[in-house]
Amino acid sequence: MTWYSKVAWSQGMFIQPQHFQQQNRYLENLVHNRCLGITPYDWGISELRLDADLLTQGKIAIEKCRGRFDDGTPFDISHAEEGPAVLEVPEIQATTVYLAIPLRRNGMIEIDTADSMEGLARYQTKEATIRDSMSNSNNSETPLQVADLKYRLALDNENLGDYSTIPIAFIIERNADGKINLDEDFIPPSLNCRSSRRILRYLEELQKLMKHRADSLAGRISDGGRGTNSTSEMADFLLLQSINRYEPLLKHLALTPDIHPESLYQFFLQIAGELTTFTKQNRRPSEYPPYQHTNLSQTFAPILGELRQSLSAIMEQSATQFEIQQKKFGIYVAPITDRSVISNGFFVLAAKAAMSTDDLRRHLPSQAKIGPVEQIRELVNLQLPGIAFRAMAAAPRQIPYHSGYTYFELDKNSPLWQQLNQSGGFAIHIGGDFPDLELEFWAIKE
């Protein structure tokens, strides 16, 4: 710990270079320790641009790069001449490119005054002309020795145990003509999502998927709120509500100049988890991979696949409401538009009248007759039995519950049932007095 201890300044002391060196180490260590834990994963790339022309020549060079190494050392390579030497890539395949600096080691030389970039000193000196910032004189400039971080570019096959490193690119291969092919899906450890074109493409893709799905859902929902498929409309409405909640926030994040990948991953998890309520059969989220700051490609790929699937899924309608048309002489008709429901579901008649639910439950089955629309007059005139139906203990969960309604289930074992496969629809004849009668007719998939 002595290497980072505070200098005990006192009057009359003989000041040497070591005093200022120790003071610098103390202050740097103080800032580093004070910043630890403020945010998780507080290292990585903030901005990165490689020289595209040199890639075609089999070389790697940095045009611009900003960020922070995993030991807390910030860096800013604003121009190519400030960065590491160009890396000549040999004919190899599948290798990672690292930006590296020597580790800070207690008791070791930190600044190299030699011209060579070899060695493990952390800094390299150079001469710079510095102007006096408090003087307007033309002679206020003076040469100073300054020290910059000693960067280098390295590959997987090199010994990097004495270096702090950040992976900045992944080489798929170097072609026979010398051109380097980089993995476009590679995402380096990042402090800012805007440093990765892949993450930006993820954001753009997700915005398009959300907008397309929201527009589609909004178009399907009827203005009245209770169309011919009220249950599916309710599911669509709730899904649209979720997407409408997240879509503006996603647009905001896409425009935010500084957003950490871990924060974005949290947001993606929240969206994916909520969407599974509507789009997965078990209504439960998948086991998503944990956030891996050193492997962002494998972190984001599964969750983006899940979001694509959820936002593209076609929600199955478990219940379909038939349109009921009132005819003369107490007859109601419900046309059949999908014959598959005749054999693949059960049918519910919901009724409401200006009378007690007990009276409605007791009298409606004996005073109403249900059958194929082509035979309803014959059934009524000859007093033949129709399709039986009986009161249900509660409203089926697949359809909306409305106060005051009584729910009846049709008997599919009735002799007339098979004739519905060739019928144009159901017909219901009401023979008794049921004031202010309201009817709903539902098919529920089993």
Tab-separated table of C-alpha atoms in Angstrom:
chain	number	residue	atom	x	y	z
A	1	MET	CA	0.000	0.000	0.000
A	2	THR	CA	3.045	2.299	0.526
A	3	TRP	CA	3.277	2.662	-3.259
A	4	TYR	CA	-0.007	4.632	-3.179
A	5	SER	CA	0.331	6.373	0.206
A	6	LYS	CA	-0.249	10.096	0.586
A	7	VAL	CA	2.834	12.335	0.710
A	8	ALA	CA	3.369	13.891	4.133
A	9	TRP	CA	4.139	17.435	3.042
A	10	SER	CA	5.930	19.625	5.609
A	11	GLN	CA	7.690	22.979	5.725
A	12	GLY	CA	11.380	23.010	4.848
A	13	MET	CA	11.432	19.531	3.312
A	14	PHE	CA	13.865	18.819	0.485
A	15	ILE	CA	11.609	18.168	-2.502
A	16	GLN	CA	12.669	15.567	-5.038
A	17	PRO	CA	10.951	14.104	-8.151
A	18	GLN	CA	9.781	11.141	-6.082
A	19	HIS	CA	7.521	13.445	-4.048
A	20	PHE	CA	5.540	14.503	-7.117
A	21	GLN	CA	5.529	10.964	-8.508
A	22	GLN	CA	4.155	9.663	-5.219
A	23	GLN	CA	1.560	12.442	-5.098
A	24	ASN	CA	0.423	11.556	-8.630
A	25	ARG	CA	0.109	7.879	-7.733
A	26	TYR	CA	-1.845	8.732	-4.584
A	27	LEU	CA	-4.292	10.985	-6.431
A	28	GLU	CA	-4.773	8.550	-9.322
A	29	ASN	CA	-5.385	5.695	-6.887
A	30	LEU	CA	-7.775	7.849	-4.840
A	31	VAL	CA	-9.861	8.699	-7.912
A	32	HIS	CA	-9.782	5.077	-9.097
A	33	ASN	CA	-10.972	3.669	-5.753
A	34	ARG	CA	-13.551	6.417	-5.326
A	35	CYS	CA	-15.093	5.561	-8.701
A	36	LEU	CA	-15.176	1.798	-8.091
A	37	GLY	CA	-18.717	0.498	-7.778
A	38	ILE	CA	-20.442	3.624	-9.079
A	39	THR	CA	-21.589	1.685	-12.123
A	40	PRO	CA	-21.157	-1.991	-12.987
A	41	TYR	CA	-18.976	-2.987	-15.921
A	42	ASP	CA	-17.316	0.432	-15.986
A	43	TRP	CA	-14.718	-0.363	-18.628
A	44	GLY	CA	-14.722	-0.788	-22.371
A	45	ILE	CA	-14.940	1.180	-25.601
A	46	SER	CA	-16.795	4.499	-25.921
A	47	GLU	CA	-15.840	5.178	-29.531
A	48	LEU	CA	-13.919	3.144	-32.097
A	49	ARG	CA	-12.975	3.654	-35.728
A	50	LEU	CA	-10.489	1.468	-37.590
A	51	ASP	CA	-8.671	2.409	-40.791
A	52	ALA	CA	-10.760	0.717	-43.508
A	53	ASP	CA	-8.138	1.269	-46.228
A	54	LEU	CA	-5.426	-0.555	-44.305
A	55	LEU	CA	-7.741	-3.532	-43.755
A	56	THR	CA	-7.580	-4.198	-47.494
A	57	GLN	CA	-3.774	-4.338	-47.161
A	58	GLY	CA	-3.755	-6.880	-44.350
A	59	LYS	CA	-3.105	-4.329	-41.605
A	60	ILE	CA	-4.952	-3.122	-38.506
A	61	ALA	CA	-4.733	0.535	-37.487
A	62	ILE	CA	-6.790	2.726	-35.175
A	63	GLU	CA	-8.046	6.053	-36.484
A	64	LYS	CA	-9.914	6.968	-33.319
A	65	CYS	CA	-10.630	5.212	-30.035
A	66	ARG	CA	-11.833	6.278	-26.597
A	67	GLY	CA	-12.685	4.291	-23.507
A	68	ARG	CA	-11.383	2.805	-20.281
A	69	PHE	CA	-9.246	-0.260	-19.614
A	70	ASP	CA	-10.382	-2.839	-17.084
A	71	ASP	CA	-7.864	-1.501	-14.538
A	72	GLY	CA	-9.637	1.871	-14.678
A	73	THR	CA	-7.155	3.647	-16.962
A	74	PRO	CA	-8.986	6.056	-19.307
A	75	PHE	CA	-7.627	6.630	-22.799
A	76	ASP	CA	-8.379	8.856	-25.768
A	77	ILE	CA	-6.771	8.231	-29.142
A	78	SER	CA	-8.081	11.177	-31.145
A	79	HIS	CA	-5.716	10.805	-34.102
A	80	ALA	CA	-3.924	7.878	-35.679
A	81	GLU	CA	-0.494	9.263	-34.747
A	82	GLU	CA	-1.465	9.171	-31.062
A	83	GLY	CA	-2.317	5.490	-31.184
A	84	PRO	CA	-0.363	2.258	-31.397
A	85	ALA	CA	1.774	1.226	-34.322
A	86	VAL	CA	0.059	-0.408	-37.288
A	87	LEU	CA	-0.330	-4.159	-36.796
A	88	GLU	CA	0.719	-6.363	-39.699
A	89	VAL	CA	-1.619	-9.365	-39.595
A	90	PRO	CA	-0.137	-12.728	-40.610
A	91	GLU	CA	-2.095	-15.324	-42.581
A	92	ILE	CA	-4.205	-16.634	-39.715
A	93	GLN	CA	-7.887	-17.276	-39.120
A	94	ALA	CA	-10.316	-16.646	-36.261
A	95	THR	CA	-8.317	-14.406	-33.954
A	96	THR	CA	-9.125	-11.476	-31.685
A	97	VAL	CA	-7.390	-8.103	-31.952
A	98	TYR	CA	-6.585	-6.371	-28.650
A	99	LEU	CA	-5.658	-2.847	-27.679
A	100	ALA	CA	-3.119	-3.211	-24.868
A	101	ILE	CA	-1.080	-1.145	-22.402
A	102	PRO	CA	1.445	-2.413	-19.835
A	103	LEU	CA	0.036	-3.093	-16.382
A	104	ARG	CA	0.826	-0.729	-13.517
A	105	ARG	CA	3.136	-2.647	-11.201
A	106	ASN	CA	4.275	-1.560	-7.773
A	107	GLY	CA	7.911	-0.572	-7.570
A	108	MET	CA	8.543	-0.818	-11.308
A	109	ILE	CA	9.533	1.901	-13.773
A	110	GLU	CA	6.401	3.617	-15.097
A	111	ILE	CA	7.879	5.991	-17.677
A	112	ASP	CA	10.274	4.986	-20.435
A	113	THR	CA	12.527	7.786	-21.629
A	114	ALA	CA	14.022	5.738	-24.472
A	115	ASP	CA	12.820	6.041	-28.041
A	116	SER	CA	11.952	2.343	-28.254
A	117	MET	CA	8.350	1.270	-27.699
A	118	GLU	CA	9.522	-2.076	-26.338
A	119	GLY	CA	9.618	-2.827	-22.624
A	120	LEU	CA	6.918	-2.825	-19.963
A	121	ALA	CA	7.022	0.790	-18.821
A	122	ARG	CA	3.460	2.118	-18.840
A	123	TYR	CA	4.271	5.505	-20.391
A	124	GLN	CA	6.536	6.765	-23.158
A	125	THR	CA	8.022	10.257	-23.037
A	126	LYS	CA	7.970	12.767	-25.845
A	127	GLU	CA	8.742	16.434	-26.174
A	128	ALA	CA	5.863	18.866	-26.533
A	129	THR	CA	5.766	22.637	-26.837
A	130	ILE	CA	3.398	24.013	-24.210
A	131	ARG	CA	2.067	27.555	-24.098
A	132	ASP	CA	1.703	29.499	-20.868
A	133	SER	CA	-2.071	29.697	-20.456
A	134	MET	CA	-1.789	32.927	-18.413
A	135	SER	CA	0.393	34.909	-20.814
A	136	ASN	CA	-0.331	36.670	-24.094
A	137	SER	CA	3.332	36.932	-24.959
A	138	ASN	CA	4.561	35.384	-28.184
A	139	ASN	CA	7.465	33.940	-26.211
A	140	SER	CA	5.285	32.099	-23.697
A	141	GLU	CA	5.874	28.645	-25.201
A	142	THR	CA	8.390	26.240	-23.751
A	143	PRO	CA	9.351	22.629	-24.523
A	144	LEU	CA	8.311	20.046	-21.939
A	145	GLN	CA	8.776	16.339	-21.516
A	146	VAL	CA	5.323	14.727	-21.366
A	147	ALA	CA	4.361	11.059	-21.099
A	148	ASP	CA	1.659	9.218	-23.051
A	149	LEU	CA	0.343	5.711	-22.562
A	150	LYS	CA	2.372	3.146	-24.468
A	151	TYR	CA	-0.295	1.467	-26.615
A	152	ARG	CA	0.130	-1.613	-28.758
A	153	LEU	CA	-2.087	-3.845	-30.881
A	154	ALA	CA	-1.851	-7.583	-30.263
A	155	LEU	CA	-3.407	-10.897	-31.297
A	156	ASP	CA	-4.604	-13.975	-29.427
A	157	ASN	CA	-1.416	-15.928	-29.950
A	158	GLU	CA	0.738	-13.388	-28.082
A	159	ASN	CA	1.607	-13.477	-24.387
A	160	LEU	CA	-0.403	-10.629	-22.864
A	161	GLY	CA	-0.030	-11.487	-19.187
A	162	ASP	CA	1.788	-8.214	-18.464
A	163	TYR	CA	-0.808	-6.067	-20.227
A	164	SER	CA	-4.229	-4.620	-19.592
A	165	THR	CA	-6.238	-5.375	-22.730
A	166	ILE	CA	-9.510	-4.614	-24.506
A	167	PRO	CA	-10.677	-6.756	-27.455
A	168	ILE	CA	-11.577	-4.356	-30.261
A	169	ALA	CA	-12.174	-6.630	-33.281
A	170	PHE	CA	-12.389	-10.242	-34.400
A	171	ILE	CA	-10.652	-11.348	-37.589
A	172	ILE	CA	-12.493	-14.084	-39.477
A	173	GLU	CA	-9.656	-14.566	-41.942
A	174	ARG	CA	-7.040	-12.887	-44.049
A	175	ASN	CA	-7.736	-13.619	-47.713
A	176	ALA	CA	-5.178	-14.792	-50.226
A	177	ASP	CA	-5.085	-11.237	-51.609
A	178	GLY	CA	-4.204	-9.945	-48.145
A	179	LYS	CA	-7.572	-8.387	-47.291
A	180	ILE	CA	-8.748	-8.764	-43.693
A	181	ASN	CA	-12.364	-9.853	-43.139
A	182	LEU	CA	-13.691	-8.708	-39.769
A	183	ASP	CA	-16.656	-10.248	-37.982
A	184	GLU	CA	-19.446	-7.670	-38.320
A	185	ASP	CA	-21.348	-9.299	-35.445
A	186	PHE	CA	-18.481	-8.856	-32.977
A	187	ILE	CA	-19.257	-6.396	-30.181
A	188	PRO	CA	-16.285	-5.270	-28.051
A	189	PRO	CA	-16.745	-4.591	-24.331
A	190	SER	CA	-18.384	-1.183	-24.453
A	191	LEU	CA	-19.233	1.774	-22.288
A	192	ASN	CA	-21.532	3.231	-24.931
A	193	CYS	CA	-23.871	1.363	-27.271
A	194	ARG	CA	-23.198	3.916	-29.979
A	195	SER	CA	-19.662	2.553	-30.308
A	196	SER	CA	-21.085	-0.661	-31.824
A	197	ARG	CA	-22.789	-0.671	-35.220
A	198	ARG	CA	-24.237	-4.102	-34.400
A	199	ILE	CA	-26.084	-2.803	-31.319
A	200	LEU	CA	-27.339	0.188	-33.296
A	201	ARG	CA	-28.702	-2.207	-35.927
A	202	TYR	CA	-30.409	-4.179	-33.146
A	203	LEU	CA	-32.096	-0.987	-31.949
A	204	GLU	CA	-33.176	-0.042	-35.463
A	205	GLU	CA	-34.558	-3.518	-36.154
A	206	LEU	CA	-36.481	-3.622	-32.877
A	207	GLN	CA	-38.024	-0.210	-33.516
A	208	LYS	CA	-39.280	-1.387	-36.917
A	209	LEU	CA	-40.683	-4.622	-35.471
A	210	MET	CA	-42.486	-2.745	-32.689
A	211	LYS	CA	-43.967	-0.163	-35.026
A	212	HIS	CA	-45.133	-2.798	-37.513
A	213	ARG	CA	-46.752	-4.923	-34.789
A	214	ALA	CA	-48.357	-1.926	-33.078
A	215	ASP	CA	-49.800	-0.639	-36.366
A	216	SER	CA	-51.157	-4.108	-37.138
A	217	LEU	CA	-52.744	-4.483	-33.699
A	218	ALA	CA	-54.262	-0.998	-33.755
A	219	GLY	CA	-55.859	-1.743	-37.112
A	220	ARG	CA	-57.418	-4.972	-35.830
A	221	ILE	CA	-58.987	-3.490	-32.730
A	222	SER	CA	-62.511	-2.248	-33.406
A	223	ASP	CA	-63.516	1.257	-32.422
A	224	GLY	CA	-66.439	0.052	-30.342
A	225	GLY	CA	-64.351	-2.165	-28.101
A	226	ARG	CA	-66.658	-5.171	-28.554
A	227	GLY	CA	-66.503	-6.454	-32.088
A	228	THR	CA	-67.017	-9.959	-33.360
A	229	ASN	CA	-63.982	-11.293	-31.467
A	230	SER	CA	-64.040	-9.546	-28.110
A	231	THR	CA	-61.712	-11.959	-26.317
A	232	SER	CA	-59.003	-11.784	-28.946
A	233	GLU	CA	-59.512	-8.020	-29.100
A	234	MET	CA	-58.838	-7.795	-25.369
A	235	ALA	CA	-55.602	-9.786	-25.780
A	236	ASP	CA	-54.652	-7.590	-28.739
A	237	PHE	CA	-55.476	-4.481	-26.734
A	238	LEU	CA	-53.271	-5.536	-23.803
A	239	LEU	CA	-50.413	-6.446	-26.135
A	240	LEU	CA	-50.781	-3.099	-27.899
A	241	GLN	CA	-50.710	-1.388	-24.508
A	242	SER	CA	-47.384	-3.067	-23.714
A	243	ILE	CA	-45.851	-2.163	-27.069
A	244	ASN	CA	-47.116	1.422	-26.824
A	245	ARG	CA	-45.431	1.670	-23.429
A	246	TYR	CA	-42.042	0.506	-24.682
A	247	GLU	CA	-41.929	1.938	-28.209
A	248	PRO	CA	-41.383	5.614	-27.222
A	249	LEU	CA	-38.798	4.587	-24.626
A	250	LEU	CA	-36.947	2.529	-27.228
A	251	LYS	CA	-36.863	5.549	-29.547
A	252	HIS	CA	-35.462	7.630	-26.698
A	253	LEU	CA	-32.726	5.084	-25.962
A	254	ALA	CA	-31.801	4.904	-29.646
A	255	LEU	CA	-31.223	8.682	-29.642
A	256	THR	CA	-29.466	8.845	-26.275
A	257	PRO	CA	-25.799	9.770	-26.884
A	258	ASP	CA	-24.472	7.656	-24.008
A	259	ILE	CA	-26.230	4.421	-23.009
A	260	HIS	CA	-24.395	1.473	-21.418
A	261	PRO	CA	-24.985	-1.993	-22.966
A	262	GLU	CA	-25.951	-3.457	-19.587
A	263	SER	CA	-28.726	-0.865	-19.214
A	264	LEU	CA	-29.970	-1.696	-22.703
A	265	TYR	CA	-29.875	-5.417	-21.902
A	266	GLN	CA	-32.031	-4.780	-18.810
A	267	PHE	CA	-34.537	-2.986	-21.024
A	268	PHE	CA	-34.580	-5.842	-23.555
A	269	LEU	CA	-35.148	-8.360	-20.732
A	270	GLN	CA	-38.109	-6.335	-19.490
A	271	ILE	CA	-39.719	-6.209	-22.933
A	272	ALA	CA	-39.088	-9.898	-23.648
A	273	GLY	CA	-40.451	-11.004	-20.284
A	274	GLU	CA	-43.653	-9.002	-20.675
A	275	LEU	CA	-44.278	-10.128	-24.249
A	276	THR	CA	-44.102	-13.816	-23.281
A	277	THR	CA	-47.347	-13.285	-21.351
A	278	PHE	CA	-49.086	-12.954	-24.706
A	279	THR	CA	-46.957	-14.944	-27.136
A	280	LYS	CA	-45.759	-18.115	-25.365
A	281	GLN	CA	-47.982	-21.059	-24.577
A	282	ASN	CA	-46.765	-21.404	-20.982
A	283	ARG	CA	-46.921	-17.598	-20.447
A	284	ARG	CA	-43.442	-17.700	-18.869
A	285	PRO	CA	-40.137	-16.175	-20.039
A	286	SER	CA	-37.265	-18.267	-21.313
A	287	GLU	CA	-33.989	-18.731	-19.454
A	288	TYR	CA	-32.061	-15.821	-20.919
A	289	PRO	CA	-28.245	-15.819	-20.717
A	290	PRO	CA	-26.627	-13.666	-18.032
A	291	TYR	CA	-25.049	-10.406	-19.104
A	292	GLN	CA	-21.454	-10.980	-20.227
A	293	HIS	CA	-19.536	-7.740	-20.686
A	294	THR	CA	-16.670	-9.569	-22.406
A	295	ASN	CA	-19.030	-11.412	-24.768
A	296	LEU	CA	-21.731	-8.962	-25.782
A	297	SER	CA	-22.447	-10.753	-29.057
A	298	GLN	CA	-23.573	-13.907	-27.242
A	299	THR	CA	-25.374	-11.777	-24.657
A	300	PHE	CA	-27.604	-9.881	-27.090
A	301	ALA	CA	-28.167	-12.485	-29.822
A	302	PRO	CA	-30.528	-14.805	-27.824
A	303	ILE	CA	-32.655	-11.998	-26.383
A	304	LEU	CA	-32.994	-10.366	-29.823
A	305	GLY	CA	-34.070	-13.697	-31.278
A	306	GLU	CA	-36.738	-13.985	-28.591
A	307	LEU	CA	-37.961	-10.438	-29.248
A	308	ARG	CA	-38.156	-11.073	-32.994
A	309	GLN	CA	-40.213	-14.185	-32.366
A	310	SER	CA	-42.546	-12.488	-29.887
A	311	LEU	CA	-43.161	-9.438	-32.062
A	312	SER	CA	-43.780	-11.607	-35.134
A	313	ALA	CA	-45.935	-14.249	-33.435
A	314	ILE	CA	-49.538	-14.659	-34.529
A	315	MET	CA	-51.695	-14.839	-31.440
A	316	GLU	CA	-54.098	-17.757	-31.524
A	317	GLN	CA	-57.709	-16.886	-30.805
A	318	SER	CA	-59.119	-19.297	-28.258
A	319	ALA	CA	-62.664	-17.911	-28.506
A	320	THR	CA	-64.690	-16.600	-31.425
A	321	GLN	CA	-67.892	-14.631	-31.059
A	322	PHE	CA	-70.568	-15.249	-33.690
A	323	GLU	CA	-72.536	-12.358	-35.088
A	324	ILE	CA	-76.193	-12.768	-34.116
A	325	GLN	CA	-78.838	-11.474	-36.538
A	326	GLN	CA	-82.373	-10.993	-35.206
A	327	LYS	CA	-85.098	-12.164	-37.608
A	328	LYS	CA	-88.907	-12.265	-37.386
A	329	PHE	CA	-91.027	-14.417	-35.074
A	330	GLY	CA	-88.436	-14.684	-32.289
A	331	ILE	CA	-85.733	-16.252	-34.448
A	332	TYR	CA	-82.043	-15.335	-34.153
A	333	VAL	CA	-79.437	-16.518	-36.678
A	334	ALA	CA	-75.660	-16.926	-36.163
A	335	PRO	CA	-73.898	-17.631	-39.517
A	336	ILE	CA	-71.017	-20.144	-39.506
A	337	THR	CA	-67.865	-18.702	-41.094
A	338	ASP	CA	-65.351	-21.331	-39.930
A	339	ARG	CA	-66.591	-24.930	-39.955
A	340	SER	CA	-63.541	-26.252	-38.098
A	341	VAL	CA	-64.987	-24.941	-34.848
A	342	ILE	CA	-67.948	-27.345	-35.167
A	343	SER	CA	-65.747	-30.301	-34.240
A	344	ASN	CA	-62.841	-28.571	-32.468
A	345	GLY	CA	-64.582	-26.594	-29.775
A	346	PHE	CA	-67.559	-26.146	-27.520
A	347	PHE	CA	-70.299	-23.533	-27.823
A	348	VAL	CA	-71.664	-21.114	-25.271
A	349	LEU	CA	-74.870	-19.075	-25.385
A	350	ALA	CA	-74.799	-16.016	-23.111
A	351	ALA	CA	-78.167	-14.451	-22.289
A	352	LYS	CA	-79.383	-11.449	-20.325
A	353	ALA	CA	-82.965	-10.261	-19.750
A	354	ALA	CA	-84.952	-7.951	-17.493
A	355	MET	CA	-85.581	-10.742	-14.991
A	356	SER	CA	-83.685	-12.546	-12.281
A	357	THR	CA	-80.779	-14.728	-13.372
A	358	ASP	CA	-82.359	-17.674	-11.548
A	359	ASP	CA	-85.557	-17.369	-13.614
A	360	LEU	CA	-83.547	-16.975	-16.809
A	361	ARG	CA	-81.434	-20.020	-15.953
A	362	ARG	CA	-84.539	-22.104	-15.209
A	363	HIS	CA	-86.834	-21.089	-18.084
A	364	LEU	CA	-84.646	-20.363	-21.119
A	365	PRO	CA	-83.576	-24.006	-21.851
A	366	SER	CA	-87.211	-25.132	-21.964
A	367	GLN	CA	-88.557	-22.169	-23.957
A	368	ALA	CA	-85.776	-21.775	-26.528
A	369	LYS	CA	-84.872	-24.081	-29.374
A	370	ILE	CA	-81.473	-24.277	-31.151
A	371	GLY	CA	-80.726	-26.053	-34.425
A	372	PRO	CA	-79.445	-25.694	-37.994
A	373	VAL	CA	-80.862	-22.583	-39.632
A	374	GLU	CA	-82.405	-24.673	-42.440
A	375	GLN	CA	-84.451	-26.766	-39.977
A	376	ILE	CA	-85.455	-24.301	-37.267
A	377	ARG	CA	-88.991	-23.698	-38.609
A	378	GLU	CA	-89.635	-27.426	-38.849
A	379	LEU	CA	-88.342	-27.957	-35.310
A	380	VAL	CA	-90.617	-25.215	-33.978
A	381	ASN	CA	-93.751	-26.078	-35.968
A	382	LEU	CA	-93.551	-29.830	-35.262
A	383	GLN	CA	-92.351	-29.256	-31.683
A	384	LEU	CA	-89.311	-31.446	-32.270
A	385	PRO	CA	-86.342	-31.324	-29.875
A	386	GLY	CA	-83.447	-29.108	-30.908
A	387	ILE	CA	-79.860	-29.050	-29.686
A	388	ALA	CA	-79.984	-29.239	-25.910
A	389	PHE	CA	-78.175	-26.687	-23.768
A	390	ARG	CA	-77.672	-26.408	-20.023
A	391	ALA	CA	-76.697	-23.630	-17.636
A	392	MET	CA	-73.035	-23.364	-16.668
A	393	ALA	CA	-71.836	-22.790	-13.117
A	394	ALA	CA	-69.668	-19.841	-14.208
A	395	ALA	CA	-68.644	-17.920	-17.294
A	396	PRO	CA	-65.840	-19.642	-19.253
A	397	ARG	CA	-62.513	-17.904	-18.652
A	398	GLN	CA	-61.873	-17.684	-22.419
A	399	ILE	CA	-64.635	-15.133	-22.979
A	400	PRO	CA	-65.390	-11.787	-21.340
A	401	TYR	CA	-67.541	-11.796	-18.236
A	402	HIS	CA	-70.474	-9.377	-18.300
A	403	SER	CA	-72.527	-8.670	-15.209
A	404	GLY	CA	-76.096	-9.974	-15.381
A	405	TYR	CA	-75.421	-12.580	-18.074
A	406	THR	CA	-76.162	-16.278	-17.674
A	407	TYR	CA	-74.044	-18.750	-19.633
A	408	PHE	CA	-75.311	-21.963	-21.263
A	409	GLU	CA	-73.270	-24.732	-22.938
A	410	LEU	CA	-74.628	-26.516	-26.019
A	411	ASP	CA	-74.698	-30.330	-26.029
A	412	LYS	CA	-72.534	-31.581	-28.925
A	413	ASN	CA	-73.995	-35.087	-28.496
A	414	SER	CA	-77.387	-33.961	-29.770
A	415	PRO	CA	-78.549	-35.816	-32.961
A	416	LEU	CA	-78.726	-32.543	-34.900
A	417	TRP	CA	-75.094	-31.598	-34.241
A	418	GLN	CA	-73.519	-33.347	-37.239
A	419	GLN	CA	-75.952	-31.593	-39.580
A	420	LEU	CA	-74.268	-28.295	-38.703
A	421	ASN	CA	-71.307	-29.301	-40.914
A	422	GLN	CA	-73.530	-28.681	-43.959
A	423	SER	CA	-75.561	-25.847	-42.447
A	424	GLY	CA	-75.281	-22.139	-43.101
A	425	GLY	CA	-75.419	-21.369	-39.394
A	426	PHE	CA	-77.097	-21.758	-36.031
A	427	ALA	CA	-80.682	-20.649	-35.464
A	428	ILE	CA	-82.180	-19.856	-32.062
A	429	HIS	CA	-85.936	-19.591	-31.517
A	430	ILE	CA	-87.172	-17.877	-28.346
A	431	GLY	CA	-90.686	-19.005	-27.483
A	432	GLY	CA	-91.280	-17.440	-24.078
A	433	ASP	CA	-91.382	-13.900	-22.753
A	434	PHE	CA	-87.907	-12.625	-21.953
A	435	PRO	CA	-88.082	-8.812	-21.848
A	436	ASP	CA	-85.051	-6.844	-23.099
A	437	LEU	CA	-83.350	-10.064	-24.113
A	438	GLU	CA	-79.694	-9.816	-25.149
A	439	LEU	CA	-77.807	-12.779	-26.611
A	440	GLU	CA	-74.167	-13.581	-27.326
A	441	PHE	CA	-72.960	-16.758	-29.015
A	442	TRP	CA	-69.398	-18.064	-28.655
A	443	ALA	CA	-67.254	-20.913	-29.986
A	444	ILE	CA	-64.329	-21.836	-27.709
A	445	LYS	CA	-61.444	-23.977	-28.957
A	446	GLU	CA	-60.668	-27.022	-26.851
